[in-house]
PDB file of C-alpha atoms and ligand atoms in Angstrom:
ATOM      1  CA  UNK A  75       0.000   0.000   0.000  1.00  0.00           C
ATOM      2  CA  UNK A  76       1.186   3.466  -0.711  1.00  0.00           C
ATOM      3  CA  UNK A  77      -0.339   6.674   0.565  1.00  0.00           C
ATOM      4  CA  UNK A  78      -2.558   9.033  -1.432  1.00  0.00           C
ATOM      5  CA  UNK A  79      -0.506  12.213  -1.840  1.00  0.00           C
ATOM      6  CA  UNK A  80      -2.140  15.382  -0.482  1.00  0.00           C
ATOM      7  CA  UNK A  81      -0.997  17.652  -3.307  1.00  0.00           C
ATOM      8  CA  UNK A  82      -0.618  21.135  -1.836  1.00  0.00           C
ATOM      9  CA  UNK A  83       0.382  22.735  -5.122  1.00  0.00           C
ATOM     10  CA  UNK A  84      -2.721  21.534  -7.008  1.00  0.00           C
ATOM     11  CA  UNK A  85      -5.037  22.248  -4.074  1.00  0.00           C
ATOM     12  CA  UNK A  86      -3.610  25.736  -3.520  1.00  0.00           C
ATOM     13  CA  UNK A  87      -4.078  26.372  -7.207  1.00  0.00           C
ATOM     14  CA  UNK A  88      -7.778  25.417  -6.946  1.00  0.00           C
ATOM     15  CA  UNK A  89      -8.158  27.764  -3.950  1.00  0.00           C
ATOM     16  CA  UNK A  90      -6.476  30.579  -5.889  1.00  0.00           C
ATOM     17  CA  UNK A  91      -8.806  30.111  -8.870  1.00  0.00           C
ATOM     18  CA  UNK A  92     -11.778  30.610  -6.529  1.00  0.00           C
ATOM     19  CA  UNK A  93     -10.139  33.690  -5.009  1.00  0.00           C
ATOM     20  CA  UNK A  94      -9.652  35.319  -8.439  1.00  0.00           C
ATOM     21  CA  UNK A  95     -13.450  35.436  -8.893  1.00  0.00           C
ATOM     22  CA  UNK A  96     -13.915  37.029  -5.454  1.00  0.00           C
ATOM     23  CA  UNK A  97     -11.191  39.615  -6.086  1.00  0.00           C
ATOM     24  CA  UNK A  98     -12.889  40.515  -9.392  1.00  0.00           C
ATOM     25  CA  UNK A  99     -16.169  40.978  -7.507  1.00  0.00           C
ATOM     26  CA  UNK A 100     -14.471  43.185  -4.887  1.00  0.00           C
ATOM     27  CA  UNK A 101     -12.871  45.339  -7.559  1.00  0.00           C
ATOM     28  CA  UNK A 102     -16.298  45.748  -9.210  1.00  0.00           C
ATOM     29  CA  UNK A 103     -17.408  47.284  -5.878  1.00  0.00           C
ATOM     30  CA  UNK A 104     -14.420  49.628  -5.906  1.00  0.00           C
ATOM     31  CA  UNK A 105     -12.473  47.662  -3.303  1.00  0.00           C
ATOM     32  CA  UNK A 106      -8.885  46.775  -4.151  1.00  0.00           C
ATOM     33  CA  UNK A 107      -7.440  44.198  -1.743  1.00  0.00           C
ATOM     34  CA  UNK A 108      -3.818  44.851  -0.831  1.00  0.00           C
ATOM     35  CA  UNK A 109      -1.409  42.712   1.215  1.00  0.00           C
ATOM     36  CA  UNK A 110       1.340  44.465   3.135  1.00  0.00           C
ATOM     37  CA  UNK A 111       4.455  42.620   4.293  1.00  0.00           C
ATOM     38  CA  UNK A 112       6.888  43.807   6.922  1.00  0.00           C
ATOM     39  CA  UNK A 113      10.282  42.134   6.727  1.00  0.00           C
ATOM     40  CA  UNK A 114      13.062  42.997   9.160  1.00  0.00           C
ATOM     41  CA  UNK A 115      16.644  41.916   8.471  1.00  0.00           C
ATOM     42  CA  UNK A 116      18.242  39.900   5.705  1.00  0.00           C
ATOM     43  CA  UNK A 117      17.574  36.247   6.500  1.00  0.00           C
ATOM     44  CA  UNK A 118      17.546  34.595   3.033  1.00  0.00           C
ATOM     45  CA  UNK A 119      14.737  32.162   3.960  1.00  0.00           C
ATOM     46  CA  UNK A 120      12.453  34.966   5.153  1.00  0.00           C
ATOM     47  CA  UNK A 121      13.308  37.027   2.060  1.00  0.00           C
ATOM     48  CA  UNK A 122      12.310  34.230  -0.266  1.00  0.00           C
ATOM     49  CA  UNK A 123       9.037  33.565   1.632  1.00  0.00           C
ATOM     50  CA  UNK A 124       8.106  37.245   1.387  1.00  0.00           C
ATOM     51  CA  UNK A 125       8.964  37.315  -2.319  1.00  0.00           C
ATOM     52  CA  UNK A 126       6.713  34.250  -2.798  1.00  0.00           C
ATOM     53  CA  UNK A 127       3.818  36.021  -1.076  1.00  0.00           C
ATOM     54  CA  UNK A 128       4.100  38.987  -3.446  1.00  0.00           C
ATOM     55  CA  UNK A 129       4.104  36.616  -6.464  1.00  0.00           C
ATOM     56  CA  UNK A 130       1.004  34.852  -5.098  1.00  0.00           C
ATOM     57  CA  UNK A 131      -0.789  38.204  -4.761  1.00  0.00           C
ATOM     58  CA  UNK A 132      -0.021  39.132  -8.360  1.00  0.00           C
ATOM     59  CA  UNK A 133      -1.478  35.772  -9.472  1.00  0.00           C
ATOM     60  CA  UNK A 134      -4.911  36.485  -7.972  1.00  0.00           C
ATOM     61  CA  UNK A 135      -5.113  40.249  -8.509  1.00  0.00           C
ATOM     62  CA  UNK A 136      -4.248  41.377  -4.972  1.00  0.00           C
ATOM     63  CA  UNK A 137      -1.999  44.449  -4.786  1.00  0.00           C
ATOM     64  CA  UNK A 138       1.054  44.075  -2.567  1.00  0.00           C
ATOM     65  CA  UNK A 139       2.940  46.611  -0.532  1.00  0.00           C
ATOM     66  CA  UNK A 140       6.338  45.785   0.830  1.00  0.00           C
ATOM     67  CA  UNK A 141       8.213  47.323   3.747  1.00  0.00           C
ATOM     68  CA  UNK A 142      11.747  45.996   4.231  1.00  0.00           C
ATOM     69  CA  UNK A 143      13.753  47.217   7.212  1.00  0.00           C
ATOM     70  CA  UNK A 144      17.464  46.541   7.692  1.00  0.00           C
ATOM     71  CA  UNK A 145      18.731  44.157  10.393  1.00  0.00           C
ATOM     72  CA  UNK A 146      19.832  47.277  12.308  1.00  0.00           C
ATOM     73  CA  UNK A 147      16.209  48.488  12.668  1.00  0.00           C
ATOM     74  CA  UNK A 148      15.254  49.383  16.235  1.00  0.00           C
ATOM     75  CA  UNK A 149      12.012  48.415  17.936  1.00  0.00           C
ATOM     76  CA  UNK A 150      10.911  52.035  17.430  1.00  0.00           C
ATOM     77  CA  UNK A 151      11.462  51.603  13.663  1.00  0.00           C
ATOM     78  CA  UNK A 152       9.369  48.423  13.654  1.00  0.00           C
ATOM     79  CA  UNK A 153       6.607  50.157  15.633  1.00  0.00           C
ATOM     80  CA  UNK A 154       6.593  53.036  13.146  1.00  0.00           C
ATOM     81  CA  UNK A 155       6.296  50.638  10.197  1.00  0.00           C
ATOM     82  CA  UNK A 156       3.368  48.868  11.881  1.00  0.00           C
ATOM     83  CA  UNK A 157       1.700  52.231  12.464  1.00  0.00           C
ATOM     84  CA  UNK A 158       2.073  53.042   8.746  1.00  0.00           C
ATOM     85  CA  UNK A 159       0.606  49.679   7.736  1.00  0.00           C
ATOM     86  CA  UNK A 160      -2.344  50.174  10.120  1.00  0.00           C
ATOM     87  CA  UNK A 161      -3.153  53.573   8.596  1.00  0.00           C
ATOM     88  CA  UNK A 162      -2.319  52.866   4.932  1.00  0.00           C
ATOM     89  CA  UNK A 163      -5.388  53.003   2.645  1.00  0.00           C
ATOM     90  CA  UNK A 164      -3.923  50.515   0.150  1.00  0.00           C
ATOM     91  CA  UNK A 165      -3.103  47.897   2.783  1.00  0.00           C
ATOM     92  CA  UNK A 166      -6.279  45.943   3.549  1.00  0.00           C
ATOM     93  CA  UNK A 167      -4.347  43.198   5.339  1.00  0.00           C
ATOM     94  CA  UNK A 168      -0.729  42.616   6.300  1.00  0.00           C
ATOM     95  CA  UNK A 169       1.751  40.313   7.984  1.00  0.00           C
ATOM     96  CA  UNK A 170       4.890  40.775  10.038  1.00  0.00           C
ATOM     97  CA  UNK A 171       7.281  38.137   8.719  1.00  0.00           C
ATOM     98  CA  UNK A 172       8.423  35.941  11.634  1.00  0.00           C
ATOM     99  CA  UNK A 173      10.819  35.347  13.215  1.00  0.00           C
ATOM    100  CA  UNK A 174      11.904  38.938  13.876  1.00  0.00           C
ATOM    101  CA  UNK A 175      15.664  39.345  14.457  1.00  0.00           C
ATOM    102  CA  UNK A 176      16.767  38.745  18.048  1.00  0.00           C
ATOM    103  CA  UNK A 177      16.184  41.709  20.319  1.00  0.00           C
ATOM    104  CA  UNK A 178      12.613  42.352  19.135  1.00  0.00           C
ATOM    105  CA  UNK A 179       9.649  41.239  21.233  1.00  0.00           C
ATOM    106  CA  UNK A 180       7.453  39.441  18.699  1.00  0.00           C
ATOM    107  CA  UNK A 181       4.368  39.173  20.872  1.00  0.00           C
ATOM    108  CA  UNK A 182       4.512  42.888  21.669  1.00  0.00           C
ATOM    109  CA  UNK A 183       4.737  43.708  17.943  1.00  0.00           C
ATOM    110  CA  UNK A 184       1.869  41.347  17.022  1.00  0.00           C
ATOM    111  CA  UNK A 185      -0.317  43.189  19.567  1.00  0.00           C
ATOM    112  CA  UNK A 186       0.169  46.450  17.646  1.00  0.00           C
ATOM    113  CA  UNK A 187      -1.466  45.093  14.473  1.00  0.00           C
ATOM    114  CA  UNK A 188      -4.969  46.412  13.769  1.00  0.00           C
ATOM    115  CA  UNK A 189      -6.971  43.155  14.282  1.00  0.00           C
ATOM    116  CA  UNK A 190      -9.098  44.015  11.225  1.00  0.00           C
ATOM    117  CA  UNK A 191      -5.932  43.990   9.079  1.00  0.00           C
ATOM    118  CA  UNK A 192      -4.315  40.925  10.669  1.00  0.00           C
ATOM    119  CA  UNK A 193      -3.784  38.635   7.649  1.00  0.00           C
ATOM    120  CA  UNK A 194      -2.038  35.958   9.764  1.00  0.00           C
ATOM    121  CA  UNK A 195      -4.687  35.692  12.473  1.00  0.00           C
ATOM    122  CA  UNK A 196      -1.972  36.045  15.113  1.00  0.00           C
ATOM    123  CA  UNK A 197      -3.213  39.184  16.939  1.00  0.00           C
ATOM    124  CA  UNK A 198      -4.430  38.275  20.467  1.00  0.00           C
ATOM    125  CA  UNK A 199      -7.956  39.424  19.552  1.00  0.00           C
ATOM    126  CA  UNK A 200      -8.092  37.021  16.621  1.00  0.00           C
ATOM    127  CA  UNK A 201      -6.500  34.179  18.593  1.00  0.00           C
ATOM    128  CA  UNK A 202      -9.150  34.927  21.240  1.00  0.00           C
ATOM    129  CA  UNK A 203     -11.871  34.711  18.588  1.00  0.00           C
ATOM    130  CA  UNK A 204     -10.425  31.342  17.551  1.00  0.00           C
ATOM    131  CA  UNK A 205     -10.922  30.182  21.147  1.00  0.00           C
ATOM    132  CA  UNK A 206     -14.425  31.686  21.256  1.00  0.00           C
ATOM    133  CA  UNK A 207     -15.282  29.899  17.991  1.00  0.00           C
ATOM    134  CA  UNK A 208     -16.914  32.825  16.183  1.00  0.00           C
ATOM    135  CA  UNK A 209     -17.872  31.631  12.718  1.00  0.00           C
ATOM    136  CA  UNK A 210     -19.894  32.591   9.670  1.00  0.00           C
ATOM    137  CA  UNK A 211     -19.474  35.489   7.244  1.00  0.00           C
ATOM    138  CA  UNK A 212     -17.917  37.741   9.840  1.00  0.00           C
ATOM    139  CA  UNK A 213     -15.488  35.075  11.048  1.00  0.00           C
ATOM    140  CA  UNK A 214     -12.075  36.287  12.098  1.00  0.00           C
ATOM    141  CA  UNK A 215      -8.894  35.385  10.193  1.00  0.00           C
ATOM    142  CA  UNK A 216      -7.442  31.974  11.103  1.00  0.00           C
ATOM    143  CA  UNK A 217      -3.692  31.341  11.338  1.00  0.00           C
ATOM    144  CA  UNK A 218      -2.684  30.360   7.794  1.00  0.00           C
ATOM    145  CA  UNK A 219      -0.962  26.999   8.346  1.00  0.00           C
ATOM    146  CA  UNK A 220      -3.725  25.495  10.531  1.00  0.00           C
ATOM    147  CA  UNK A 221      -6.352  26.774   8.066  1.00  0.00           C
ATOM    148  CA  UNK A 222      -4.342  25.290   5.171  1.00  0.00           C
ATOM    149  CA  UNK A 223      -4.087  21.897   6.863  1.00  0.00           C
ATOM    150  CA  UNK A 224      -7.830  21.710   7.470  1.00  0.00           C
ATOM    151  CA  UNK A 225      -8.582  22.893   3.910  1.00  0.00           C
ATOM    152  CA  UNK A 226      -6.257  20.239   2.463  1.00  0.00           C
ATOM    153  CA  UNK A 227      -7.927  17.463   4.502  1.00  0.00           C
ATOM    154  CA  UNK A 228     -11.402  18.729   3.558  1.00  0.00           C
ATOM    155  CA  UNK A 229     -10.685  18.807  -0.151  1.00  0.00           C
ATOM    156  CA  UNK A 230      -9.383  15.218  -0.036  1.00  0.00           C
ATOM    157  CA  UNK A 231     -12.432  14.259   2.052  1.00  0.00           C
ATOM    158  CA  UNK A 232     -10.319  12.912   4.910  1.00  0.00           C
ATOM    159  CA  UNK A 233     -12.779  12.470   7.810  1.00  0.00           C
ATOM    160  CA  UNK A 234     -12.097  14.679  10.836  1.00  0.00           C
ATOM    161  CA  UNK A 235     -15.214  14.511  13.046  1.00  0.00           C
ATOM    162  CA  UNK A 236     -14.585  12.240  16.035  1.00  0.00           C
ATOM    163  CA  UNK A 237     -11.095  11.286  14.796  1.00  0.00           C
ATOM    164  CA  UNK A 238      -7.992  11.200  16.953  1.00  0.00           C
ATOM    165  CA  UNK A 239      -5.506  13.892  15.927  1.00  0.00           C
ATOM    166  CA  UNK A 240      -1.967  14.001  17.307  1.00  0.00           C
ATOM    167  CA  UNK A 241      -0.189  17.309  16.737  1.00  0.00           C
ATOM    168  CA  UNK A 242       3.579  17.316  17.283  1.00  0.00           C
ATOM    169  CA  UNK A 243       4.700  20.818  18.247  1.00  0.00           C
ATOM    170  CA  UNK A 244       2.963  23.588  20.196  1.00  0.00           C
ATOM    171  CA  UNK A 245       4.305  26.669  18.419  1.00  0.00           C
ATOM    172  CA  UNK A 246       2.335  29.883  17.909  1.00  0.00           C
ATOM    173  CA  UNK A 247       1.917  29.604  14.141  1.00  0.00           C
ATOM    174  CA  UNK A 248       1.009  25.894  13.819  1.00  0.00           C
ATOM    175  CA  UNK A 249       0.551  23.477  16.732  1.00  0.00           C
ATOM    176  CA  UNK A 250      -1.137  25.636  19.345  1.00  0.00           C
ATOM    177  CA  UNK A 251      -3.789  27.233  17.081  1.00  0.00           C
ATOM    178  CA  UNK A 252      -4.279  23.967  15.144  1.00  0.00           C
ATOM    179  CA  UNK A 253      -5.305  22.192  18.359  1.00  0.00           C
ATOM    180  CA  UNK A 254      -7.909  24.908  18.960  1.00  0.00           C
ATOM    181  CA  UNK A 255      -9.176  24.748  15.369  1.00  0.00           C
ATOM    182  CA  UNK A 256      -9.555  20.944  15.237  1.00  0.00           C
ATOM    183  CA  UNK A 257     -11.594  20.916  18.461  1.00  0.00           C
ATOM    184  CA  UNK A 258     -14.034  23.606  17.327  1.00  0.00           C
ATOM    185  CA  UNK A 259     -17.683  22.729  16.658  1.00  0.00           C
ATOM    186  CA  UNK A 260     -18.002  21.413  13.111  1.00  0.00           C
ATOM    187  CA  UNK A 261     -14.537  19.876  13.016  1.00  0.00           C
ATOM    188  CA  UNK A 262     -14.979  17.993  16.312  1.00  0.00           C
ATOM    189  CA  UNK A 263     -11.710  16.064  16.402  1.00  0.00           C
ATOM    190  CA  UNK A 264     -10.120  14.718  19.589  1.00  0.00           C
ATOM    191  CA  UNK A 265      -6.737  16.394  19.805  1.00  0.00           C
ATOM    192  CA  UNK A 266      -3.543  15.483  21.633  1.00  0.00           C
ATOM    193  CA  UNK A 267      -1.036  18.351  21.531  1.00  0.00           C
ATOM    194  CA  UNK A 268       2.464  16.947  22.060  1.00  0.00           C
ATOM    195  CA  UNK A 269       5.806  18.702  22.525  1.00  0.00           C
ATOM    196  CA  UNK A 270       9.433  18.209  23.529  1.00  0.00           C
ATOM    197  CA  UNK A 271       8.515  17.076  27.070  1.00  0.00           C
ATOM    198  CA  UNK A 272       5.945  14.498  25.942  1.00  0.00           C
ATOM    199  CA  UNK A 273       6.701  11.048  27.355  1.00  0.00           C
ATOM    200  CA  UNK A 274       6.743   8.277  24.694  1.00  0.00           C
ATOM    201  CA  UNK A 275       5.847  10.286  21.604  1.00  0.00           C
ATOM    202  CA  UNK A 276       5.808   7.202  19.304  1.00  0.00           C
ATOM    203  CA  UNK A 277       3.086   5.628  21.465  1.00  0.00           C
ATOM    204  CA  UNK A 278       0.970   8.814  21.300  1.00  0.00           C
ATOM    205  CA  UNK A 279       1.361   8.964  17.512  1.00  0.00           C
ATOM    206  CA  UNK A 280       0.389   5.278  17.094  1.00  0.00           C
ATOM    207  CA  UNK A 281      -3.136   6.085  18.335  1.00  0.00           C
ATOM    208  CA  UNK A 282      -3.672   8.829  15.748  1.00  0.00           C
ATOM    209  CA  UNK A 283      -5.964   8.825  12.716  1.00  0.00           C
ATOM    210  CA  UNK A 284      -4.399  12.147  11.712  1.00  0.00           C
ATOM    211  CA  UNK A 285      -0.787  13.095  12.536  1.00  0.00           C
ATOM    212  CA  UNK A 286       0.541  16.632  12.094  1.00  0.00           C
ATOM    213  CA  UNK A 287       4.309  17.038  12.474  1.00  0.00           C
ATOM    214  CA  UNK A 288       5.310  20.666  12.992  1.00  0.00           C
ATOM    215  CA  UNK A 289       8.594  20.743  14.884  1.00  0.00           C
ATOM    216  CA  UNK A 290      11.447  21.119  12.394  1.00  0.00           C
ATOM    217  CA  UNK A 291      13.272  17.903  13.321  1.00  0.00           C
ATOM    218  CA  UNK A 292      14.286  16.129  10.081  1.00  0.00           C
ATOM    219  CA  UNK A 293      12.624  12.688   9.631  1.00  0.00           C
ATOM    220  CA  UNK A 294      11.473  12.579  13.278  1.00  0.00           C
ATOM    221  CA  UNK A 295       8.290  10.628  12.495  1.00  0.00           C
ATOM    222  CA  UNK A 296       9.088   7.001  11.606  1.00  0.00           C
ATOM    223  CA  UNK A 297       6.995   4.482   9.669  1.00  0.00           C
ATOM    224  CA  UNK A 298       6.503   2.222  12.722  1.00  0.00           C
ATOM    225  CA  UNK A 299       4.870   5.140  14.605  1.00  0.00           C
ATOM    226  CA  UNK A 300       2.007   5.303  12.112  1.00  0.00           C
ATOM    227  CA  UNK A 301      -1.290   3.454  12.376  1.00  0.00           C
ATOM    228  CA  UNK A 302      -1.903   1.868   8.949  1.00  0.00           C
ATOM    229  CA  UNK A 303      -4.154   4.125   6.882  1.00  0.00           C
ATOM    230  CA  UNK A 304      -3.636   7.260   9.008  1.00  0.00           C
ATOM    231  CA  UNK A 305      -3.359  10.703   7.373  1.00  0.00           C
ATOM    232  CA  UNK A 306       0.067  12.282   7.929  1.00  0.00           C
ATOM    233  CA  UNK A 307       0.803  15.981   7.419  1.00  0.00           C
ATOM    234  CA  UNK A 308       4.445  16.954   7.197  1.00  0.00           C
ATOM    235  CA  UNK A 309       4.745  20.629   8.154  1.00  0.00           C
ATOM    236  CA  UNK A 310       8.187  21.260   9.647  1.00  0.00           C
ATOM    237  CA  UNK A 311      10.996  21.840   7.182  1.00  0.00           C
ATOM    238  CA  UNK A 312      14.757  22.020   7.646  1.00  0.00           C
ATOM    239  CA  UNK A 313      17.372  22.948   5.086  1.00  0.00           C
ATOM    240  CA  UNK A 314      20.074  20.272   5.347  1.00  0.00           C
ATOM    241  CA  UNK A 315      23.306  20.503   3.404  1.00  0.00           C
ATOM    242  CA  UNK A 316      24.096  17.440   1.300  1.00  0.00           C
ATOM    243  CA  UNK A 317      27.706  16.500   2.255  1.00  0.00           C
ATOM    244  CA  UNK A 318      28.386  15.199  -1.265  1.00  0.00           C
ATOM    245  CA  UNK A 319      27.051  18.038  -3.416  1.00  0.00           C
ATOM    246  CA  UNK A 320      27.229  20.853  -0.826  1.00  0.00           C
ATOM    247  CA  UNK A 321      23.710  21.821  -1.924  1.00  0.00           C
ATOM    248  CA  UNK A 322      20.842  22.609   0.455  1.00  0.00           C
ATOM    249  CA  UNK A 323      18.124  19.932   0.612  1.00  0.00           C
ATOM    250  CA  UNK A 324      14.689  20.656   2.112  1.00  0.00           C
ATOM    251  CA  UNK A 325      13.903  17.917   4.631  1.00  0.00           C
ATOM    252  CA  UNK A 326      10.552  17.443   6.336  1.00  0.00           C
ATOM    253  CA  UNK A 327       9.689  16.089   9.795  1.00  0.00           C
ATOM    254  CA  UNK A 328       8.355  12.812   8.336  1.00  0.00           C
ATOM    255  CA  UNK A 329      10.545   9.874   7.252  1.00  0.00           C
ATOM    256  CA  UNK A 330       9.934   8.861   3.597  1.00  0.00           C
ATOM    257  CA  UNK A 331       9.072   5.249   4.619  1.00  0.00           C
ATOM    258  CA  UNK A 332       5.851   6.605   6.170  1.00  0.00           C
ATOM    259  CA  UNK A 333       4.422   6.661   2.622  1.00  0.00           C
ATOM    260  CA  UNK A 334       4.215   2.832   2.775  1.00  0.00           C
ATOM    261  CA  UNK A 335       1.993   2.849   5.896  1.00  0.00           C
ATOM    262  CA  UNK A 336      -0.075   6.047   5.776  1.00  0.00           C
ATOM    263  CA  UNK A 337      -3.420   6.341   3.964  1.00  0.00           C
ATOM    264  CA  UNK A 338      -2.769   9.996   3.045  1.00  0.00           C
ATOM    265  CA  UNK A 339       0.497  11.910   3.160  1.00  0.00           C
ATOM    266  CA  UNK A 340       1.317  15.548   2.494  1.00  0.00           C
ATOM    267  CA  UNK A 341       4.725  15.823   0.844  1.00  0.00           C
ATOM    268  CA  UNK A 342       7.195  18.439   2.017  1.00  0.00           C
ATOM    269  CA  UNK A 343       7.872  20.628   0.102  1.00  0.00           C
ATOM    270  CA  UNK A 344       4.711  20.912  -2.097  1.00  0.00           C
ATOM    271  CA  UNK A 345       2.256  20.038   0.665  1.00  0.00           C
ATOM    272  CA  UNK A 346       1.204  22.323   3.499  1.00  0.00           C
ATOM    273  CA  UNK A 347       3.551  25.210   2.477  1.00  0.00           C
ATOM    274  CA  UNK A 348       1.608  26.194  -0.658  1.00  0.00           C
ATOM    275  CA  UNK A 349      -1.667  25.832   1.290  1.00  0.00           C
ATOM    276  CA  UNK A 350      -0.344  28.228   3.956  1.00  0.00           C
ATOM    277  CA  UNK A 351       0.265  30.806   1.251  1.00  0.00           C
ATOM    278  CA  UNK A 352      -3.176  30.264  -0.295  1.00  0.00           C
ATOM    279  CA  UNK A 353      -4.832  30.764   3.110  1.00  0.00           C
ATOM    280  CA  UNK A 354      -2.961  34.054   3.548  1.00  0.00           C
ATOM    281  CA  UNK A 355      -4.534  35.255   0.282  1.00  0.00           C
ATOM    282  CA  UNK A 356      -7.888  33.964   1.479  1.00  0.00           C
ATOM    283  CA  UNK A 357      -7.555  35.969   4.724  1.00  0.00           C
ATOM    284  CA  UNK A 358      -6.782  39.131   2.732  1.00  0.00           C
ATOM    285  CA  UNK A 359      -9.805  38.615   0.464  1.00  0.00           C
ATOM    286  CA  UNK A 360     -12.055  37.877   3.464  1.00  0.00           C
ATOM    287  CA  UNK A 361     -10.874  40.994   5.298  1.00  0.00           C
ATOM    288  CA  UNK A 362     -11.672  43.090   2.210  1.00  0.00           C
ATOM    289  CA  UNK A 363     -15.097  41.412   1.878  1.00  0.00           C
ATOM    290  CA  UNK A 364     -15.841  42.221   5.513  1.00  0.00           C
ATOM    291  CA  UNK A 365     -15.552  45.933   4.723  1.00  0.00           C
ATOM    292  CA  UNK A 366     -18.525  45.472   2.327  1.00  0.00           C
ATOM    293  CA  UNK A 367     -20.823  44.055   4.990  1.00  0.00           C
TER     294      UNK A 367
HETATM  295  N1  GUE B 596       4.110  36.077   9.924  1.00  0.00           N
HETATM  296  C1  GUE B 596       4.436  34.910   9.394  1.00  0.00           C
HETATM  297  N2  GUE B 596       3.479  34.154   8.815  1.00  0.00           N
HETATM  298  C2  GUE B 596       3.804  32.955   8.239  1.00  0.00           C
HETATM  299  O1  GUE B 596       2.923  32.268   7.710  1.00  0.00           O
HETATM  300  C3  GUE B 596       5.166  32.521   8.275  1.00  0.00           C
HETATM  301  C4  GUE B 596       6.109  33.352   8.893  1.00  0.00           C
HETATM  302  N3  GUE B 596       5.727  34.513   9.447  1.00  0.00           N
HETATM  303  N4  GUE B 596       7.407  32.974   8.957  1.00  0.00           N
HETATM  304  C5  GUE B 596       7.881  31.766   8.358  1.00  0.00           C
HETATM  305  C6  GUE B 596       6.799  30.702   8.226  1.00  0.00           C
HETATM  306  C7  GUE B 596       7.106  29.670   7.167  1.00  0.00           C
HETATM  307  N5  GUE B 596       6.052  29.789   6.181  1.00  0.00           N
HETATM  308  C8  GUE B 596       6.025  29.115   4.974  1.00  0.00           C
HETATM  309  C9  GUE B 596       5.061  29.322   4.024  1.00  0.00           C
HETATM  310  C10 GUE B 596       5.095  28.687   2.798  1.00  0.00           C
HETATM  311  C11 GUE B 596       6.103  27.813   2.476  1.00  0.00           C
HETATM  312  C12 GUE B 596       6.142  27.170   1.140  1.00  0.00           C
HETATM  313  O2  GUE B 596       5.321  27.435   0.282  1.00  0.00           O
HETATM  314  N6  GUE B 596       7.117  26.286   0.886  1.00  0.00           N
HETATM  315  C13 GUE B 596       7.319  25.596  -0.376  1.00  0.00           C
HETATM  316  C14 GUE B 596       8.788  25.409  -0.646  1.00  0.00           C
HETATM  317  C15 GUE B 596       9.545  26.702  -0.550  1.00  0.00           C
HETATM  318  C16 GUE B 596      11.046  26.526  -0.613  1.00  0.00           C
HETATM  319  O3  GUE B 596      11.520  26.021  -1.621  1.00  0.00           O
HETATM  320  O4  GUE B 596      11.709  26.934   0.375  1.00  0.00           O
HETATM  321  C17 GUE B 596       6.676  24.235  -0.321  1.00  0.00           C
HETATM  322  O5  GUE B 596       6.383  23.755   0.787  1.00  0.00           O
HETATM  323  O6  GUE B 596       6.445  23.644  -1.367  1.00  0.00           O
HETATM  324  C18 GUE B 596       7.059  27.565   3.426  1.00  0.00           C
HETATM  325  C19 GUE B 596       7.008  28.197   4.659  1.00  0.00           C
HETATM  326  C20 GUE B 596       5.206  30.777   6.555  1.00  0.00           C
HETATM  327  N7  GUE B 596       5.581  31.330   7.726  1.00  0.00           N
END
């Protein structure tokens, strides 16, 4: 048996096609959605992610506005940039690219975002709304990776209601909000949120119908941890250097042998990453639509 591949590139592309129609509708009402990005410093990974987000915007007709600050930027500089993004007419939603360089207090900066423009769903108000479970047309933005994971499972019709989900990792952008999302009414999964102090992680994972690995430890999740037929989502990614070629290789948290045991598997790259980006666009479109209500 070999797993059905959860194709993030194809699924993100389907999501983007739907968004193009909604952007066209918004523009017909005189609303031009615009994504702002705030990048601090010169980390090459962060630079390439931000560049990707601007390309995605162009694909669906969203304008994009870019603020890049040097690594030497002070917290006062970052605050000023956030203030500009909050007041800019063209920016209907924006993100602060994480991680910020050392010395900046990320949580304090996230709190300065206007919650109505929070394209990442990481402002405390929006995380609070995730806990409160406010849904419907006026629903608040969801963190992009958790939203992308759920969207990917939905589109492949992987059952979630009543299923056992084991999330590995409790970080702000993936594990912690994903646990909250999966246990909301409508999704109704039973979630175990594991982390570095979890005793006997393999035994926890063996119970799971759905496994989400979001820690950034290359090939942590082994084939003999997986219940046959389970859905496995590989989220964490590490750039390893091949000792032979000297080239960087992207390596996920899931060992390749898992494909022989799992029922569904998201590859990495080309799995959850593209879905994360599509959900960012979706948050920007939704925020713009909310201004019409
Ligand atoms: N405020 C903020 N919001 C984020 O959502 C956020 C962030 N900061 N900081 C960094 C992480 C990481 N992240 C990724 C998104 C897409 C891919 C992605 O599309 N990856 C491609 C491969 C890209 C490559 O080649 O490196 C793939 O999986 O196929 C990866 C990583 C969003 N993050």
